[in-house]
Coordinates of C-alpha atoms and ligand atoms in Angstrom, one line a residue:
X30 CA 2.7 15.4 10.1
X31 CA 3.9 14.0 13.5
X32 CA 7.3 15.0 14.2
X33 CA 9.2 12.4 16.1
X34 CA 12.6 14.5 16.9
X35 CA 14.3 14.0 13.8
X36 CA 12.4 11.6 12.7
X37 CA 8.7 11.7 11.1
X38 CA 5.3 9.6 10.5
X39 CA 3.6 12.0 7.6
X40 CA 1.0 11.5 5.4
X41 CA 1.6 10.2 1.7
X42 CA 0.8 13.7 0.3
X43 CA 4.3 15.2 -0.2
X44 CA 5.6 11.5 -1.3
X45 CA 2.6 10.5 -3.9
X46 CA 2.5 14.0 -5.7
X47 CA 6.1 14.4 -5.8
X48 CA 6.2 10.8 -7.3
X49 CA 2.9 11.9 -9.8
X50 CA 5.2 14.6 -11.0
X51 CA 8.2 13.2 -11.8
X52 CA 6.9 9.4 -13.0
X53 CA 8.0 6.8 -10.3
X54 CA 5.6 5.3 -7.8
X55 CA 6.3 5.0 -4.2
X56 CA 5.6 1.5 -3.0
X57 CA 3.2 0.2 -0.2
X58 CA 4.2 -2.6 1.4
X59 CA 1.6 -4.6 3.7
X60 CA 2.9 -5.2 7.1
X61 CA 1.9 -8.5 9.1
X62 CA 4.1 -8.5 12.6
X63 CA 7.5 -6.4 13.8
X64 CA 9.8 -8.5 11.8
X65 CA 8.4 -7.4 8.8
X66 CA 8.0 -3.7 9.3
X67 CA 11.7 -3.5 10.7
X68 CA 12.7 -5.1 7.4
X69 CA 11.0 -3.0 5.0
X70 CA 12.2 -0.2 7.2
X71 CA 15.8 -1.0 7.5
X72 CA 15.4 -1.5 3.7
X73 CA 14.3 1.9 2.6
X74 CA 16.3 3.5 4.6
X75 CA 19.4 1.9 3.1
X76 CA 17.7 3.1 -0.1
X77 CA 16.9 6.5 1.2
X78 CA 13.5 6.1 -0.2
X79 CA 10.0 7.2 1.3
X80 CA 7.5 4.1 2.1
X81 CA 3.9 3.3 2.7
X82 CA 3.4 0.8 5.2
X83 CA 0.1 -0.8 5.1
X84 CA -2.2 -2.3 7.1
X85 CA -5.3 -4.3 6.5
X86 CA -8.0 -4.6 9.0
X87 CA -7.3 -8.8 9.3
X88 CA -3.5 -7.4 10.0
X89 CA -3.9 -5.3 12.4
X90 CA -6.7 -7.4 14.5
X91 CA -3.3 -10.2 14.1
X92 CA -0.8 -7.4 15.7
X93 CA -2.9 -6.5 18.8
X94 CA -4.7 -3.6 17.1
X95 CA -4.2 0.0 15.8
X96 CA -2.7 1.3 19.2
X97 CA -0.2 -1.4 19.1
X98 CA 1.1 -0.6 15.5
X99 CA 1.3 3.1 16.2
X100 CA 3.6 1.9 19.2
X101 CA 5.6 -0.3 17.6
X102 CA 6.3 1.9 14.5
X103 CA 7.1 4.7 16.0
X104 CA 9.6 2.8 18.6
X105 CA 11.0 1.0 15.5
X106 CA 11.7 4.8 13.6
X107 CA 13.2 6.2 16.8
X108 CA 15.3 2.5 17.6
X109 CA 16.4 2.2 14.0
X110 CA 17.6 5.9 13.4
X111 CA 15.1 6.0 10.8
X112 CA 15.4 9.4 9.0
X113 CA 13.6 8.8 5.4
X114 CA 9.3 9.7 5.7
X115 CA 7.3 7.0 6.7
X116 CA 3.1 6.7 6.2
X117 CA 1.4 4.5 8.3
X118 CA -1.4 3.4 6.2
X119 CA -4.9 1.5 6.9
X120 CA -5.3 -0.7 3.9
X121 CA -8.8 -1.1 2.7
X122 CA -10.8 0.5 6.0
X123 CA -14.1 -0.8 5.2
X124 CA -16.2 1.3 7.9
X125 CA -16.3 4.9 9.0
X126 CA -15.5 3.5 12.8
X127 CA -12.0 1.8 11.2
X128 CA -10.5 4.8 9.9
X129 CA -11.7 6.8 13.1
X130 CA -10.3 4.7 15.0
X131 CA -6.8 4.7 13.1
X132 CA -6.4 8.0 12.8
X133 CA -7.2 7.8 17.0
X134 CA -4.3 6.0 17.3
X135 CA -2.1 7.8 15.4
X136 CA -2.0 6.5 11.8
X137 CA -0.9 9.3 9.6
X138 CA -3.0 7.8 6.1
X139 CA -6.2 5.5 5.6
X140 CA -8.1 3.8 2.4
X141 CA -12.0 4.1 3.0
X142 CA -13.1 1.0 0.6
X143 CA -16.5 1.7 -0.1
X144 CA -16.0 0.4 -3.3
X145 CA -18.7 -2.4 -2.8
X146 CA -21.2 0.1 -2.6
X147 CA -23.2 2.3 -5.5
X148 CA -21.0 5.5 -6.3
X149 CA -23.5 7.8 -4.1
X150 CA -23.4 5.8 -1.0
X151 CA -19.0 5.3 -1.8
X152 CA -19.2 8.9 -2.1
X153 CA -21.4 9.5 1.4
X154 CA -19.1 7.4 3.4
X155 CA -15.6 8.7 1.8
X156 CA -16.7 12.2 2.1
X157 CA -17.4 11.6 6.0
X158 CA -13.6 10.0 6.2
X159 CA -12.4 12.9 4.2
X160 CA -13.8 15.4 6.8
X161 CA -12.5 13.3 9.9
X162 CA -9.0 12.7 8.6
X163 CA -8.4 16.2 6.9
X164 CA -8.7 18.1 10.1
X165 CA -6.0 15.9 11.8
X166 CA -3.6 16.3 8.8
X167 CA -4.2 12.7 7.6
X168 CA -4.3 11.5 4.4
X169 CA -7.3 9.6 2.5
X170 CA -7.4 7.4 -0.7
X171 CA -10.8 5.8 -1.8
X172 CA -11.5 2.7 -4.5
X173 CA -13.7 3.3 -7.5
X174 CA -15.2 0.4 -9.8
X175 CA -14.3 -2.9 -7.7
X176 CA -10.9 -4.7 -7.5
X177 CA -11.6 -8.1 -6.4
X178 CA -8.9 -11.2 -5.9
X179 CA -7.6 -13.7 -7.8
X180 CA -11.5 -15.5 -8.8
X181 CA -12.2 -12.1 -10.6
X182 CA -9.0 -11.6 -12.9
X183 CA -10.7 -13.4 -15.5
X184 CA -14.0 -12.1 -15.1
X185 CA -15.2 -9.4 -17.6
X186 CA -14.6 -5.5 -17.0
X187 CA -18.0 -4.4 -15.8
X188 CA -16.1 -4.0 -12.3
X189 CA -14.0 -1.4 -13.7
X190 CA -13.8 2.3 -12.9
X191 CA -14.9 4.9 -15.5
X192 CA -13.5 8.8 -15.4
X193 CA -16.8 9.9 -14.8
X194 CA -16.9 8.3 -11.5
X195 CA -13.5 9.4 -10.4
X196 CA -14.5 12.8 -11.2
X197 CA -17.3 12.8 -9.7
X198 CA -15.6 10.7 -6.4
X199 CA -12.7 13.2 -6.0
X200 CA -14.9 16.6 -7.2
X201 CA -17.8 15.8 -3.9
X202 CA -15.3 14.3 -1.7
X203 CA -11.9 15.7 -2.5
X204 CA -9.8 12.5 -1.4
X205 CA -6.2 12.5 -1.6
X206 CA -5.8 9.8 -3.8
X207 CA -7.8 7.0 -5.4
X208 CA -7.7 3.8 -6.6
X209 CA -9.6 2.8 -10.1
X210 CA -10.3 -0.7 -10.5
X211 CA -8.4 -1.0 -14.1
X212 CA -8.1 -5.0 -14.6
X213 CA -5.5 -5.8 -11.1
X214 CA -6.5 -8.3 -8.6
X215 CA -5.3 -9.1 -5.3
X216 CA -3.3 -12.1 -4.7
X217 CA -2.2 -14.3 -7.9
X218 CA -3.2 -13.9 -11.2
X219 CA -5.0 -16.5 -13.7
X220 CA -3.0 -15.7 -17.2
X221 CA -1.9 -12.6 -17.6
X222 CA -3.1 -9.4 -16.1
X223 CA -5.5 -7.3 -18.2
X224 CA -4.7 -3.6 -17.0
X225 CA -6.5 -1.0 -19.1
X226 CA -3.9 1.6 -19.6
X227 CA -6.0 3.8 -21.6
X228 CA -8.5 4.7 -19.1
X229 CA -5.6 5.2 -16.4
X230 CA -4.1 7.9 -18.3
X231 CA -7.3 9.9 -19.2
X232 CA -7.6 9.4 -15.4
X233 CA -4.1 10.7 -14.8
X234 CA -4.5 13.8 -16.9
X235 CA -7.8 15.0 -15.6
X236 CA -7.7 14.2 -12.0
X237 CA -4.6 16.5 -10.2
X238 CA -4.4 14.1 -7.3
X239 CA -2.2 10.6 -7.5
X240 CA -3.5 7.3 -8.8
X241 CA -3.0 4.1 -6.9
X242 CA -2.3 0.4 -8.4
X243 CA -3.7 -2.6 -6.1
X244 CA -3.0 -6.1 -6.6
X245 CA 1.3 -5.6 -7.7
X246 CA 2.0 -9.3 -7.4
X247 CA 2.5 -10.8 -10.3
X248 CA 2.2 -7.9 -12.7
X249 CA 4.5 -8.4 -15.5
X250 CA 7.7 -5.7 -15.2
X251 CA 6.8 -4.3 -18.5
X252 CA 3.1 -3.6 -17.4
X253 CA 4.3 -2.4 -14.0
X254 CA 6.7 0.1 -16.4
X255 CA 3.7 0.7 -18.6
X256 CA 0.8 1.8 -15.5
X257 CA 3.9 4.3 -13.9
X258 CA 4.3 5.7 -17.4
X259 CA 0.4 5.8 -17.8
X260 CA 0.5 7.7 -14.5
X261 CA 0.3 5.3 -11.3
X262 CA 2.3 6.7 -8.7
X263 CA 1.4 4.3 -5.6
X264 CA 1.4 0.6 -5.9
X265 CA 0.5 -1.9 -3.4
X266 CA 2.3 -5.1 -2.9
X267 CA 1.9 -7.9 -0.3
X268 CA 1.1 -11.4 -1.9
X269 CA 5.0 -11.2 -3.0
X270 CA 6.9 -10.2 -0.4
X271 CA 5.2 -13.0 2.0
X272 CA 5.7 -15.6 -0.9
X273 CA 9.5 -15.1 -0.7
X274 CA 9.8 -14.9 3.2
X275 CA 7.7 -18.1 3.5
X276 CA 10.1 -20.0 0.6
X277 CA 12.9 -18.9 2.5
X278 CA 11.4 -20.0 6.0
X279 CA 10.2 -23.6 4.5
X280 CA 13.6 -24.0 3.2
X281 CA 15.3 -23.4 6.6
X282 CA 12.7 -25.3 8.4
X283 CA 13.3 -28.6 6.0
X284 CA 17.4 -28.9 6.5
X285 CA 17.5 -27.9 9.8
X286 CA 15.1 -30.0 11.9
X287 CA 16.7 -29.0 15.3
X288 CA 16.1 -25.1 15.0
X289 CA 13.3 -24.4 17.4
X290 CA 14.1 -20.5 18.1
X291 CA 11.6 -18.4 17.0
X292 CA 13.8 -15.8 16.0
X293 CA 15.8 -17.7 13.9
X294 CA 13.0 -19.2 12.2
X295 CA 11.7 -15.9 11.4
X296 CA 14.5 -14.2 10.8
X297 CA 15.7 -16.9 8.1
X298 CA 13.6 -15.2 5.8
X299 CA 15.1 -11.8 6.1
X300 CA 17.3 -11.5 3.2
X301 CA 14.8 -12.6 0.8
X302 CA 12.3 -10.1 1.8
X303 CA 15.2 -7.4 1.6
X304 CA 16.3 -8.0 -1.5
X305 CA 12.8 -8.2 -2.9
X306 CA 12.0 -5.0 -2.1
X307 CA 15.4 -4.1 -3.8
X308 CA 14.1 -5.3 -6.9
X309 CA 11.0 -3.7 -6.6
X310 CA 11.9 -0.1 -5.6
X311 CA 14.5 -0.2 -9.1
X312 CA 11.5 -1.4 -11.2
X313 CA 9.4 1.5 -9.5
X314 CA 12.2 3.8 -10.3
X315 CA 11.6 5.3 -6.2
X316 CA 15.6 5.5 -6.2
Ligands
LIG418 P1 -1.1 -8.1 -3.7 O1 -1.3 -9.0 -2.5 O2 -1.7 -8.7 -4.9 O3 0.3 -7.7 -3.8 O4 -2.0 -6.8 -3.4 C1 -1.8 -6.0 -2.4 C2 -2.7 -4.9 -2.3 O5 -3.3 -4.4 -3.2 C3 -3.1 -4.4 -0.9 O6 -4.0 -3.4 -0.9

């Protein structure tokens, strides 16, 4: 944990198991510039909730690069008054080098996505992540199966995770969390989602560390209900909250041709994004 006077970047561990406990799930947002992460911040706070911020490799090459995030988060905790515990997340690291190079900076939680790999060589580079982060007090969460995006939601379940694998992921690498590919995509879905609840709660009940959902857009709020009851505690979201801010922005930029600030264009989408995340957090049940 990096204290912060009163305020605090941790990792997710206190959040996600508290969360696995007492059946909620904390939300991870993606982040993709300072508006964005001010928003979800001010949000939470208002909400008094704790928050994952995320950040995927293409985001954070797009923000100037992990020493730039670290910067601007922690300025944005201290400007903001932010008081509620805050992880600062790489999203889907998919090298060794990434996450060292995070946690260099100062992130406080990554993902190692191996996932592409076959279980022994996912478990060789987690467990090398594992070692890295665990001696700087940073949190790790690893994939299992394979989620893909939107071209796979379809496609049949031979990408999904079994409990054998977790078992044997967390038992040889002791990760902090992890992610089974169950049936969610990132990005939209084709038809309805296909989540296979049973094999998340045999998951849930033999695994004593927290279970991650990827791929919350477009989940139904009933299956969203269903995985937290089934034992997610973590659930990513980005798709969504960039589909409302860019309706918003569109809108503003159509019936009002002479706005050329930048900040006003941004900015138009503010609300929406807040009151998304509203909606979210009560369907989560963080608050
Ligand atoms: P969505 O874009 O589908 O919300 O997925 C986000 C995600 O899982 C990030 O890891």
């Amino acid at each position: 944990m990096i204290k912060l006077g009163d305020f605090m970047l941790v990792n997710f561990n206190e959040m996600l198991l508290k969360a696995k406990e007492e059946h909620y799930a904390i939300p991870h947002f993606n982040i993709n510039n300072l508006e964005w992460t001010k928003y979800i911040l001010e949000e939470c706070q208002e909400l008094n909730i704790p928050v994952i911020l995320g950040v995927s490799e293409g985001a954070a090459k797009y923000m100037g690069g992990y020493n730039t995030i670290v910067g601007m988060v922690k300025g944005l905790i201290k400007d903001l008054k932010i008081t509620i515990p805050i992880c600062l997340h790489i999203d889907h690291g998919s090298t060794i080098n990434i996450c060292k190079e995070a946690i260099d900076a100062g992130f406080t939680s990554v993902m190692i996505d191996a996932s592409r790999n076959k279980l022994e060589e996912n478990i060789k580079i987690t467990k090398e992540v594992v070692e890295y982060a665990h001696k700087k007090g940073v949190s790790v969460e690893a994939e299992v199966g394979h989620i893909g995006g939107t071209e796979d939601n379809l496609s049949s379940k031979e990408t999904n995770a079994t409990l054998e694998e977790c078992l044997e992921l967390y038992n040889l690498t002791k990760i902090d969390a992890i992610a089974p590919a169950l049936g969610s995509v990132h990005g939209f879905y084709k038809g309805e989602p296909n989540l296979d609840f049973e094999t998340m709660n045999l998951i849930n009940k033999n695994l004593p560390i927290p279970l991650v959902l990827h791929g919350g857009t477009g989940i139904p709020n009933d299956k969203i209900e269903q995985a937290i009851e089934n034992g997610i505690s973590k659930i990513n979201i980005n798709t969504d909250l960039q589909v409302v801010w860019s309706k918003q922005v569109r809108e503003k930029l159509q019936n009002d041709s002479s706005v050329y600030d930048p900040r006003k264009i941004i900015n138009s989408g503010e609300e929406a994004v807040k009151k998304r995340i509203r909606e979210i957090v009560t369907l989560f049940k963080t608050n």
